[in-house]
Amino acid sequence: ITYPYRDKGTYLKAVAITDYLRNHYTYSTTTPPPPPGTDVTDQFLFQTRAGDCEQFATAMAVLCRAQGIPARLVVGYLPGSFNPFSGVYEVHASEAHAWVEIGLPIYGWLSMDPTPGWTVLPGAGHTRSHWVLGALLDYLATNVKVPAGVRRAIVGLQKGLRSTHILQDALVLAGCLFLLWAGSKAPRLRGRGRVARPPPAPVPDYQNVLEEYQHMLSLLGRHGYNKRPGQTPSEFAAQVRLATVARMTRSFEQYRYGPDSKASADALAALRDDLRSLRESLERTA
């Protein structure tokens, strides 16, 4: 991958790795988990060739380090979209993401994103580099449901905004004012004079499972079983070698990382029974 850039420096090698992953692998959130004992990165690179952002970022970090490029995995959120009405950036849970930072001499850490269709850098339309009208158009284009004809008009206005001609700027401003007027007439935005807001999202059920798992880790820590920061839950369970710990770990992984995060009352009761049994067992052997 990096052979053509062997004498070109760290940055171009990292770009080559990024482009290779973007162009030869597929983004997917439905790939099955790897078989037990399988290296996740090897499975992604040589078998499935598809995965989510964490698998893309992990693979890139490994490939960069194999080339002697300092690299680290970063998990966080994308910049979100600027709301010109409130003056803040809106970041949603769906914008959780993983990417890579590479270390460059003099410049320090630089963010790079190997996942197809994603980028961790703010787009050109952000208000930092454009006047507020551009931010307003971006917000309307991405956050407000409007008829197809109005959406096409918004796209046209965004293109016109890139021009520096005074006449086109005036037309853009007039079009934006029209869109604001049309939006005020939309019934969906009118509910006794207030904008309808969705109800707050409920706390995911896996939080209850997470609490029981944390109780288990605290209990084991008091009896000399301490989970290292780099250990996965499965690795720690294999180290402890207790059936109750193995069951609780499988439940935790199922509801924390699986497609269904809703734990039933029976599942939570089983976790608490296992935790009680573990406590009694450890106290007997203390």
Coordinates of C-alpha atoms in Angstrom, one line a residue:
I1 CA 0.0 0.0 0.0
T2 CA 2.7 2.5 1.0
Y3 CA 5.5 1.2 -1.3
P4 CA 5.1 4.0 -3.9
Y5 CA 5.5 6.5 -1.0
R6 CA 8.4 4.8 0.7
D7 CA 10.6 7.9 0.3
K8 CA 7.8 10.5 0.6
G9 CA 7.4 10.9 4.3
T10 CA 4.9 9.9 7.0
Y11 CA 1.9 11.9 5.9
L12 CA 1.7 10.5 2.3
K13 CA 2.0 7.0 3.7
A14 CA -0.9 7.6 6.0
V15 CA -3.0 9.1 3.2
A16 CA -2.2 6.0 1.1
I17 CA -3.5 3.7 3.9
T18 CA -6.6 5.9 4.4
D19 CA -7.4 5.8 0.7
Y20 CA -6.8 2.1 0.4
L21 CA -9.3 1.3 3.2
R22 CA -11.9 3.7 1.9
N23 CA -11.7 2.3 -1.7
H24 CA -11.3 -1.4 -1.0
Y25 CA -13.5 -2.1 2.1
T26 CA -17.2 -1.7 2.8
Y27 CA -18.8 0.2 5.6
S28 CA -21.4 -2.0 7.5
T29 CA -23.0 -2.1 10.9
T30 CA -24.4 -5.6 10.5
T31 CA -21.2 -7.7 10.1
P32 CA -21.3 -10.8 12.4
P33 CA -18.9 -10.9 15.4
P34 CA -15.7 -12.8 14.7
P35 CA -15.3 -16.4 15.9
P36 CA -13.8 -16.8 19.4
G37 CA -10.1 -16.6 19.5
T38 CA -9.9 -14.7 16.2
D39 CA -8.0 -11.5 15.8
V40 CA -10.6 -8.8 15.0
T41 CA -8.3 -6.7 12.8
D42 CA -7.1 -9.8 10.8
Q43 CA -10.7 -10.9 10.4
F44 CA -11.6 -7.4 9.0
L45 CA -8.6 -7.0 6.7
F46 CA -8.5 -10.5 5.2
Q47 CA -11.9 -12.1 5.7
T48 CA -15.0 -10.0 5.9
R49 CA -13.5 -6.8 4.3
A50 CA -16.5 -4.9 5.8
G51 CA -17.1 -3.4 9.2
D52 CA -18.1 -0.3 11.2
C53 CA -16.0 2.8 12.0
E54 CA -14.3 1.2 14.9
Q55 CA -13.0 -1.6 12.8
F56 CA -11.8 0.8 10.0
A57 CA -10.1 3.0 12.6
T58 CA -8.5 0.1 14.4
A59 CA -7.2 -1.4 11.1
M60 CA -5.7 1.9 10.1
A61 CA -4.0 2.4 13.4
V62 CA -2.4 -1.1 13.2
L63 CA -1.3 -0.6 9.5
C64 CA 0.2 2.8 10.4
R65 CA 2.1 1.4 13.3
A66 CA 3.4 -1.4 11.2
Q67 CA 4.9 1.3 9.0
G68 CA 6.5 3.1 12.0
I69 CA 3.9 5.9 11.9
P70 CA 2.7 7.0 15.4
A71 CA -1.0 6.4 15.5
R72 CA -3.8 6.3 18.1
L73 CA -7.5 5.4 18.0
V74 CA -9.9 8.2 18.8
V75 CA -13.6 7.7 19.8
G76 CA -16.0 10.6 20.1
Y77 CA -18.5 12.5 18.0
L78 CA -18.6 14.3 14.7
P79 CA -18.8 18.1 14.8
G80 CA -22.6 18.1 14.3
S81 CA -24.5 20.9 12.5
F82 CA -24.6 24.5 13.5
N83 CA -28.0 25.9 14.4
P84 CA -28.1 29.6 13.4
F85 CA -31.3 30.1 15.5
S86 CA -29.8 29.0 18.8
G87 CA -26.1 29.7 18.0
V88 CA -24.9 26.3 19.1
Y89 CA -23.8 23.1 17.4
E90 CA -26.3 20.2 17.6
V91 CA -24.6 16.8 18.0
H92 CA -26.8 13.7 18.0
A93 CA -26.1 10.2 19.3
S94 CA -26.1 8.9 15.7
E95 CA -22.9 11.0 15.2
A96 CA -20.8 8.9 17.5
H97 CA -17.7 7.9 15.5
A98 CA -14.2 6.5 15.7
W99 CA -11.2 7.7 13.7
V100 CA -7.4 7.9 13.9
E101 CA -4.8 10.5 14.8
I102 CA -1.3 10.2 13.4
G103 CA 1.7 11.8 14.9
L104 CA 3.7 14.2 12.6
P105 CA 7.0 15.8 13.4
I106 CA 6.5 19.5 14.2
Y107 CA 2.8 19.5 13.5
G108 CA 1.7 17.1 16.2
W109 CA -1.4 14.9 16.0
L110 CA -3.5 15.0 12.8
S111 CA -7.0 13.5 12.5
M112 CA -7.6 11.1 9.6
D113 CA -10.7 9.1 8.8
P114 CA -10.5 5.8 6.9
T115 CA -14.3 5.1 7.1
P116 CA -16.0 5.5 3.7
G117 CA -18.6 8.3 3.7
W118 CA -17.5 9.8 7.0
T119 CA -15.2 12.7 7.9
V120 CA -14.1 14.2 11.2
L121 CA -13.4 17.6 9.8
P122 CA -16.0 20.3 9.6
G123 CA -17.4 20.9 6.1
A124 CA -16.8 24.1 4.0
G125 CA -20.3 25.2 4.8
H126 CA -19.7 25.8 8.6
T127 CA -20.3 29.2 9.9
R128 CA -16.6 29.6 10.9
S129 CA -15.7 30.4 7.3
H130 CA -19.1 31.7 6.0
W131 CA -21.5 34.4 7.1
V132 CA -24.6 33.5 9.0
L133 CA -26.8 33.2 5.9
G134 CA -24.7 30.1 4.8
A135 CA -25.2 28.5 8.2
L136 CA -28.9 29.2 7.9
L137 CA -29.1 27.5 4.5
D138 CA -27.1 24.5 5.8
Y139 CA -29.4 24.1 8.7
L140 CA -32.6 24.3 6.5
A141 CA -31.1 21.7 4.1
T142 CA -30.2 19.2 6.8
N143 CA -32.7 19.6 9.6
V144 CA -36.0 20.9 8.2
K145 CA -38.3 18.7 6.2
V146 CA -39.6 20.7 3.2
P147 CA -41.1 19.8 -0.2
A148 CA -38.7 18.6 -2.9
G149 CA -39.1 21.9 -4.8
V150 CA -38.1 23.9 -1.8
R151 CA -35.2 21.6 -1.2
R152 CA -33.9 22.1 -4.7
A153 CA -34.2 25.9 -4.2
I154 CA -32.1 25.6 -1.0
V155 CA -29.4 23.7 -2.9
G156 CA -29.4 26.4 -5.6
L157 CA -29.2 29.1 -3.0
Q158 CA -26.2 27.4 -1.4
K159 CA -24.4 27.3 -4.7
G160 CA -25.2 31.0 -5.3
L161 CA -23.8 31.8 -1.9
R162 CA -20.3 30.7 -3.1
S163 CA -20.3 33.6 -5.5
T164 CA -19.0 37.0 -4.6
H165 CA -21.2 39.0 -7.0
I166 CA -23.4 41.5 -5.2
L167 CA -26.5 40.8 -7.3
Q168 CA -26.3 37.0 -6.6
D169 CA -25.8 37.7 -2.9
A170 CA -29.0 39.8 -3.0
L171 CA -30.9 37.1 -4.7
V172 CA -29.6 34.6 -2.1
L173 CA -30.8 36.8 0.7
A174 CA -34.2 37.3 -0.9
G175 CA -34.6 33.5 -1.4
C176 CA -33.6 32.9 2.2
L177 CA -36.3 35.3 3.4
F178 CA -38.8 33.6 1.2
L179 CA -37.9 30.2 2.7
L180 CA -38.3 31.5 6.2
W181 CA -41.7 32.9 5.3
A182 CA -42.7 29.6 3.7
G183 CA -41.4 27.7 6.7
S184 CA -43.5 29.8 9.1
K185 CA -46.6 28.6 7.2
A186 CA -45.8 24.9 7.5
P187 CA -48.4 23.3 9.9
R188 CA -45.8 20.9 11.3
L189 CA -43.9 23.8 12.9
R190 CA -47.0 25.3 14.4
G191 CA -48.5 24.0 17.6
R192 CA -50.1 26.8 19.5
G193 CA -47.3 29.1 18.6
R194 CA -44.6 26.7 19.7
V195 CA -42.3 24.3 17.8
A196 CA -43.2 20.7 18.5
R197 CA -40.4 18.9 20.2
P198 CA -39.9 15.1 20.5
P199 CA -40.1 13.6 24.0
P200 CA -36.8 13.0 25.7
A201 CA -35.2 9.7 24.7
P202 CA -35.5 7.0 27.4
V203 CA -32.4 5.7 29.1
P204 CA -31.3 2.6 27.3
D205 CA -32.0 -0.6 29.2
Y206 CA -28.4 -1.7 28.9
Q207 CA -27.5 0.8 31.5
N208 CA -29.1 -1.5 34.1
V209 CA -26.9 -4.3 32.8
L210 CA -23.9 -2.1 32.9
E211 CA -24.6 -1.2 36.5
E212 CA -24.7 -4.9 37.5
Y213 CA -21.5 -5.6 35.5
Q214 CA -19.7 -2.7 37.3
H215 CA -20.9 -4.1 40.7
M216 CA -19.3 -7.4 39.6
L217 CA -16.0 -5.7 38.7
S218 CA -16.0 -3.9 42.1
L219 CA -16.7 -7.2 44.0
L220 CA -14.0 -9.1 42.1
G221 CA -11.5 -6.2 42.7
R222 CA -12.0 -6.4 46.5
H223 CA -11.0 -10.1 46.2
G224 CA -7.9 -9.6 44.2
Y225 CA -9.3 -9.9 40.6
N226 CA -8.5 -6.6 38.9
K227 CA -9.4 -6.0 35.3
R228 CA -6.6 -4.3 33.5
P229 CA -7.5 -1.2 31.4
G230 CA -6.5 -2.9 28.1
Q231 CA -8.5 -6.1 28.8
T232 CA -11.7 -6.9 27.0
P233 CA -14.6 -8.2 29.1
S234 CA -14.2 -11.7 27.6
E235 CA -10.4 -11.7 28.3
F236 CA -11.0 -10.8 31.9
A237 CA -13.7 -13.5 32.3
A238 CA -11.3 -16.0 30.9
Q239 CA -8.7 -14.9 33.4
V240 CA -11.0 -15.2 36.4
R241 CA -12.4 -18.6 35.3
L242 CA -15.6 -18.6 37.2
A243 CA -18.9 -19.7 35.7
T244 CA -21.0 -16.8 37.2
V245 CA -18.5 -14.3 35.8
A246 CA -18.6 -15.9 32.4
R247 CA -22.4 -15.7 32.3
M248 CA -22.6 -12.1 33.5
T249 CA -19.9 -11.1 30.9
R250 CA -21.9 -12.8 28.1
S251 CA -25.0 -10.9 29.2
F252 CA -23.2 -7.6 29.4
E253 CA -21.7 -8.0 25.9
Q254 CA -25.0 -9.1 24.5
Y255 CA -26.9 -6.0 25.7
R256 CA -24.0 -3.5 25.5
Y257 CA -22.8 -4.4 22.0
G258 CA -25.5 -6.5 20.4
P259 CA -28.3 -5.3 18.2
D260 CA -30.9 -5.5 21.0
S261 CA -30.2 -3.3 24.0
K262 CA -33.5 -4.0 25.8
A263 CA -32.9 -6.4 28.7
S264 CA -36.0 -8.2 29.9
A265 CA -36.9 -8.3 33.6
D266 CA -36.0 -12.0 33.7
A267 CA -32.5 -11.2 32.2
L268 CA -31.9 -8.5 34.9
A269 CA -33.1 -10.9 37.6
A270 CA -30.7 -13.6 36.4
L271 CA -27.8 -11.1 36.4
R272 CA -28.6 -10.1 40.0
D273 CA -28.9 -13.8 41.0
D274 CA -25.5 -14.5 39.5
L275 CA -24.1 -11.4 41.3
R276 CA -25.5 -12.7 44.6
S277 CA -24.1 -16.2 44.0
L278 CA -20.7 -14.7 43.1
R279 CA -20.6 -12.7 46.3
E280 CA -21.5 -15.7 48.5
S281 CA -18.9 -17.9 46.7
L282 CA -16.1 -15.3 47.1
E283 CA -17.0 -14.8 50.8
R284 CA -16.8 -18.5 51.5
T285 CA -13.4 -18.8 49.9
A286 CA -12.0 -15.6 51.5

